[in-house]
Amino acid sequence: MSHHHACCQDEVMARMTPNRQTVLAILQQSGRALSAYELLDRLRAQGVHWQPPTAYRALDFLVDHGVVHYLQSIQKYVVCPHQGCDHFSQLLICVECGQVEEVPLGAALEQLLAAQVHSHGFQLSPQFLELKGRCHHCQQQDDHAPEPVNPVN
């Protein structure tokens, strides 16, 4: 899985140091959001021993250029799957399995938010909303779980 933002590909790719490429590759391979320390653990497993500031510098660059999202509510990082940097979206975060799915923010909701803030002389920047809940897979697990057995006294 490679990441190619059309709007910033040339600038970002020109500045993709080996450290940044390594961090991006680990996030892409993980298939889920990772904390900086989980990232460092994966690096150690590959024989790479970075100090936390090295990982944070690479993560900050990737976040600043829209390649990765920082999920403030769970303090983790996830690769942005979209082909553009200037978008509004929802990040659906499963509180059970930790999966994160990025889905577009509905146009009606985006317009409503823009109208509300415009009345206060404010202009929205592209961003995402973090929404926590349970994914379809985790909900299905509950449907297929065996009924608890009452112990016989």
PDB file of C-alpha atoms in Angstrom:
ATOM      1  CA  MET A   1       0.000   0.000   0.000  1.00  0.00           C
ATOM      2  CA  SER A   2       1.621   3.240  -1.032  1.00  0.00           C
ATOM      3  CA  HIS A   3       0.494   6.709  -0.242  1.00  0.00           C
ATOM      4  CA  HIS A   4       0.308   9.341  -2.959  1.00  0.00           C
ATOM      5  CA  HIS A   5      -1.300  12.669  -2.211  1.00  0.00           C
ATOM      6  CA  ALA A   6      -1.743  14.366  -5.562  1.00  0.00           C
ATOM      7  CA  CYS A   7      -1.807  17.849  -4.020  1.00  0.00           C
ATOM      8  CA  CYS A   8       1.482  17.568  -2.187  1.00  0.00           C
ATOM      9  CA  GLN A   9       3.237  14.539  -3.622  1.00  0.00           C
ATOM     10  CA  ASP A  10       6.174  16.414  -5.165  1.00  0.00           C
ATOM     11  CA  GLU A  11       6.879  18.523  -2.074  1.00  0.00           C
ATOM     12  CA  VAL A  12       6.434  15.676   0.383  1.00  0.00           C
ATOM     13  CA  MET A  13       8.314  13.104  -1.668  1.00  0.00           C
ATOM     14  CA  ALA A  14      11.216  15.482  -2.139  1.00  0.00           C
ATOM     15  CA  ARG A  15      11.464  15.804   1.640  1.00  0.00           C
ATOM     16  CA  MET A  16      10.895  12.139   2.547  1.00  0.00           C
ATOM     17  CA  THR A  17      14.032  11.269   4.454  1.00  0.00           C
ATOM     18  CA  PRO A  18      14.804   7.607   5.174  1.00  0.00           C
ATOM     19  CA  ASN A  19      13.451   8.059   8.728  1.00  0.00           C
ATOM     20  CA  ARG A  20      10.153   9.475   7.443  1.00  0.00           C
ATOM     21  CA  GLN A  21       9.875   6.679   4.882  1.00  0.00           C
ATOM     22  CA  THR A  22      10.475   4.103   7.602  1.00  0.00           C
ATOM     23  CA  VAL A  23       7.791   5.581   9.856  1.00  0.00           C
ATOM     24  CA  LEU A  24       5.287   5.784   7.003  1.00  0.00           C
ATOM     25  CA  ALA A  25       6.008   2.178   5.983  1.00  0.00           C
ATOM     26  CA  ILE A  26       5.442   0.922   9.538  1.00  0.00           C
ATOM     27  CA  LEU A  27       2.147   2.801   9.813  1.00  0.00           C
ATOM     28  CA  GLN A  28       1.032   1.467   6.438  1.00  0.00           C
ATOM     29  CA  GLN A  29       1.968  -2.107   7.340  1.00  0.00           C
ATOM     30  CA  SER A  30       0.296  -1.958  10.743  1.00  0.00           C
ATOM     31  CA  GLY A  31      -3.209  -1.665   9.327  1.00  0.00           C
ATOM     32  CA  ARG A  32      -4.272   0.222  12.455  1.00  0.00           C
ATOM     33  CA  ALA A  33      -3.464   3.321  14.458  1.00  0.00           C
ATOM     34  CA  LEU A  34      -0.225   3.228  16.463  1.00  0.00           C
ATOM     35  CA  SER A  35       1.104   5.329  19.305  1.00  0.00           C
ATOM     36  CA  ALA A  36       4.627   6.714  19.023  1.00  0.00           C
ATOM     37  CA  TYR A  37       5.800   4.115  21.535  1.00  0.00           C
ATOM     38  CA  GLU A  38       4.154   1.261  19.621  1.00  0.00           C
ATOM     39  CA  LEU A  39       6.010   2.577  16.568  1.00  0.00           C
ATOM     40  CA  LEU A  40       9.285   2.555  18.526  1.00  0.00           C
ATOM     41  CA  ASP A  41       8.564  -1.025  19.656  1.00  0.00           C
ATOM     42  CA  ARG A  42       8.113  -2.106  16.029  1.00  0.00           C
ATOM     43  CA  LEU A  43      11.357  -0.359  15.094  1.00  0.00           C
ATOM     44  CA  ARG A  44      13.184  -2.177  17.901  1.00  0.00           C
ATOM     45  CA  ALA A  45      11.798  -5.473  16.627  1.00  0.00           C
ATOM     46  CA  GLN A  46      13.473  -4.618  13.293  1.00  0.00           C
ATOM     47  CA  GLY A  47      16.757  -3.848  15.048  1.00  0.00           C
ATOM     48  CA  VAL A  48      16.375  -0.055  14.790  1.00  0.00           C
ATOM     49  CA  HIS A  49      16.894   1.808  18.069  1.00  0.00           C
ATOM     50  CA  TRP A  50      15.653   5.393  17.851  1.00  0.00           C
ATOM     51  CA  GLN A  51      15.133   7.813  20.687  1.00  0.00           C
ATOM     52  CA  PRO A  52      11.546   9.129  20.962  1.00  0.00           C
ATOM     53  CA  PRO A  53      12.375  12.599  19.511  1.00  0.00           C
ATOM     54  CA  THR A  54      13.480  10.974  16.233  1.00  0.00           C
ATOM     55  CA  ALA A  55      10.134   9.201  15.853  1.00  0.00           C
ATOM     56  CA  TYR A  56       8.175  12.314  16.862  1.00  0.00           C
ATOM     57  CA  ARG A  57      10.004  14.474  14.295  1.00  0.00           C
ATOM     58  CA  ALA A  58       9.109  12.036  11.517  1.00  0.00           C
ATOM     59  CA  LEU A  59       5.509  11.761  12.724  1.00  0.00           C
ATOM     60  CA  ASP A  60       5.159  15.556  12.990  1.00  0.00           C
ATOM     61  CA  PHE A  61       6.334  15.971   9.397  1.00  0.00           C
ATOM     62  CA  LEU A  62       3.887  13.352   8.132  1.00  0.00           C
ATOM     63  CA  VAL A  63       0.998  14.916  10.094  1.00  0.00           C
ATOM     64  CA  ASP A  64       1.894  18.462   8.976  1.00  0.00           C
ATOM     65  CA  HIS A  65       1.780  17.336   5.340  1.00  0.00           C
ATOM     66  CA  GLY A  66      -1.508  15.441   5.619  1.00  0.00           C
ATOM     67  CA  VAL A  67      -0.005  12.017   5.012  1.00  0.00           C
ATOM     68  CA  VAL A  68      -0.851  10.819   8.534  1.00  0.00           C
ATOM     69  CA  HIS A  69      -3.572  11.856  10.986  1.00  0.00           C
ATOM     70  CA  TYR A  70      -2.914  12.283  14.693  1.00  0.00           C
ATOM     71  CA  LEU A  71      -5.889  10.974  16.668  1.00  0.00           C
ATOM     72  CA  GLN A  72      -5.878  13.197  19.694  1.00  0.00           C
ATOM     73  CA  SER A  73      -8.568  11.291  21.585  1.00  0.00           C
ATOM     74  CA  ILE A  74      -6.496   8.089  21.641  1.00  0.00           C
ATOM     75  CA  GLN A  75      -3.027   9.624  21.090  1.00  0.00           C
ATOM     76  CA  LYS A  76      -2.229   7.496  18.055  1.00  0.00           C
ATOM     77  CA  TYR A  77      -1.293   7.966  14.410  1.00  0.00           C
ATOM     78  CA  VAL A  78      -2.956   6.525  11.307  1.00  0.00           C
ATOM     79  CA  VAL A  79      -2.210   6.831   7.579  1.00  0.00           C
ATOM     80  CA  CYS A  80      -4.640   9.042   5.647  1.00  0.00           C
ATOM     81  CA  PRO A  81      -6.120   6.949   2.805  1.00  0.00           C
ATOM     82  CA  HIS A  82      -7.358   9.886   0.708  1.00  0.00           C
ATOM     83  CA  GLN A  83      -5.752  11.336  -2.377  1.00  0.00           C
ATOM     84  CA  GLY A  84      -5.950  14.957  -1.244  1.00  0.00           C
ATOM     85  CA  CYS A  85      -4.843  16.992   1.737  1.00  0.00           C
ATOM     86  CA  ASP A  86      -7.686  19.483   1.904  1.00  0.00           C
ATOM     87  CA  HIS A  87     -10.645  17.423   2.975  1.00  0.00           C
ATOM     88  CA  PHE A  88     -13.118  17.114   5.782  1.00  0.00           C
ATOM     89  CA  SER A  89     -13.779  13.636   7.074  1.00  0.00           C
ATOM     90  CA  GLN A  90     -14.871  11.532   9.996  1.00  0.00           C
ATOM     91  CA  LEU A  91     -12.529   9.082  11.663  1.00  0.00           C
ATOM     92  CA  LEU A  92     -14.539   6.206  13.094  1.00  0.00           C
ATOM     93  CA  ILE A  93     -12.511   4.752  15.972  1.00  0.00           C
ATOM     94  CA  CYS A  94     -13.521   1.358  17.363  1.00  0.00           C
ATOM     95  CA  VAL A  95     -13.042   1.355  21.124  1.00  0.00           C
ATOM     96  CA  GLU A  96     -12.744  -2.453  21.171  1.00  0.00           C
ATOM     97  CA  CYS A  97     -10.382  -3.468  18.365  1.00  0.00           C
ATOM     98  CA  GLY A  98      -8.748  -0.089  17.680  1.00  0.00           C
ATOM     99  CA  GLN A  99      -9.510  -0.025  13.951  1.00  0.00           C
ATOM    100  CA  VAL A 100      -9.886   3.410  12.397  1.00  0.00           C
ATOM    101  CA  GLU A 101     -11.946   4.030   9.286  1.00  0.00           C
ATOM    102  CA  GLU A 102     -11.903   7.370   7.503  1.00  0.00           C
ATOM    103  CA  VAL A 103     -15.175   8.296   5.817  1.00  0.00           C
ATOM    104  CA  PRO A 104     -16.219  11.533   4.117  1.00  0.00           C
ATOM    105  CA  LEU A 105     -18.024  14.113   6.177  1.00  0.00           C
ATOM    106  CA  GLY A 106     -21.498  14.532   4.700  1.00  0.00           C
ATOM    107  CA  ALA A 107     -21.869  17.652   2.571  1.00  0.00           C
ATOM    108  CA  ALA A 108     -24.929  18.784   4.551  1.00  0.00           C
ATOM    109  CA  LEU A 109     -23.037  18.532   7.847  1.00  0.00           C
ATOM    110  CA  GLU A 110     -20.011  20.313   6.402  1.00  0.00           C
ATOM    111  CA  GLN A 111     -22.261  23.139   5.134  1.00  0.00           C
ATOM    112  CA  LEU A 112     -24.035  23.384   8.498  1.00  0.00           C
ATOM    113  CA  LEU A 113     -20.726  23.658  10.366  1.00  0.00           C
ATOM    114  CA  ALA A 114     -19.408  26.240   7.904  1.00  0.00           C
ATOM    115  CA  ALA A 115     -22.564  28.341   8.251  1.00  0.00           C
ATOM    116  CA  GLN A 116     -22.413  28.208  12.049  1.00  0.00           C
ATOM    117  CA  VAL A 117     -18.815  29.322  12.286  1.00  0.00           C
ATOM    118  CA  HIS A 118     -19.205  31.889   9.481  1.00  0.00           C
ATOM    119  CA  SER A 119     -21.820  33.694  11.604  1.00  0.00           C
ATOM    120  CA  HIS A 120     -18.992  34.267  14.116  1.00  0.00           C
ATOM    121  CA  GLY A 121     -16.568  35.543  11.481  1.00  0.00           C
ATOM    122  CA  PHE A 122     -14.643  32.279  11.482  1.00  0.00           C
ATOM    123  CA  GLN A 123     -13.524  30.137   8.562  1.00  0.00           C
ATOM    124  CA  LEU A 124     -13.004  26.389   8.920  1.00  0.00           C
ATOM    125  CA  SER A 125      -9.798  24.699   7.832  1.00  0.00           C
ATOM    126  CA  PRO A 126      -9.963  21.179   6.408  1.00  0.00           C
ATOM    127  CA  GLN A 127      -9.980  18.708   9.275  1.00  0.00           C
ATOM    128  CA  PHE A 128     -11.538  15.559  10.632  1.00  0.00           C
ATOM    129  CA  LEU A 129     -13.906  14.627  13.409  1.00  0.00           C
ATOM    130  CA  GLU A 130     -12.956  11.760  15.709  1.00  0.00           C
ATOM    131  CA  LEU A 131     -15.958   9.594  16.533  1.00  0.00           C
ATOM    132  CA  LYS A 132     -15.661   6.652  18.923  1.00  0.00           C
ATOM    133  CA  GLY A 133     -17.886   3.596  18.956  1.00  0.00           C
ATOM    134  CA  ARG A 134     -17.882  -0.066  17.962  1.00  0.00           C
ATOM    135  CA  CYS A 135     -17.146  -1.270  14.454  1.00  0.00           C
ATOM    136  CA  HIS A 136     -19.368  -3.675  12.546  1.00  0.00           C
ATOM    137  CA  HIS A 137     -16.956  -6.569  13.133  1.00  0.00           C
ATOM    138  CA  CYS A 138     -16.951  -6.111  16.934  1.00  0.00           C
ATOM    139  CA  GLN A 139     -20.738  -5.809  16.961  1.00  0.00           C
ATOM    140  CA  GLN A 140     -21.009  -9.068  15.001  1.00  0.00           C
ATOM    141  CA  GLN A 141     -18.729 -10.776  17.523  1.00  0.00           C
ATOM    142  CA  ASP A 142     -21.344 -10.028  20.198  1.00  0.00           C
ATOM    143  CA  ASP A 143     -24.082 -11.513  18.003  1.00  0.00           C
ATOM    144  CA  HIS A 144     -22.110 -14.763  17.657  1.00  0.00           C
ATOM    145  CA  ALA A 145     -20.902 -15.056  21.240  1.00  0.00           C
ATOM    146  CA  PRO A 146     -22.287 -18.050  23.132  1.00  0.00           C
ATOM    147  CA  GLU A 147     -24.753 -17.356  25.885  1.00  0.00           C
ATOM    148  CA  PRO A 148     -23.141 -17.408  29.336  1.00  0.00           C
ATOM    149  CA  VAL A 149     -23.752 -20.672  31.171  1.00  0.00           C
ATOM    150  CA  ASN A 150     -25.120 -20.406  34.679  1.00  0.00           C
ATOM    151  CA  PRO A 151     -23.034 -22.536  37.035  1.00  0.00           C
ATOM    152  CA  VAL A 152     -24.906 -25.282  38.844  1.00  0.00           C
ATOM    153  CA  ASN A 153     -24.801 -24.897  42.597  1.00  0.00           C
TER     154      ASN A 153
END
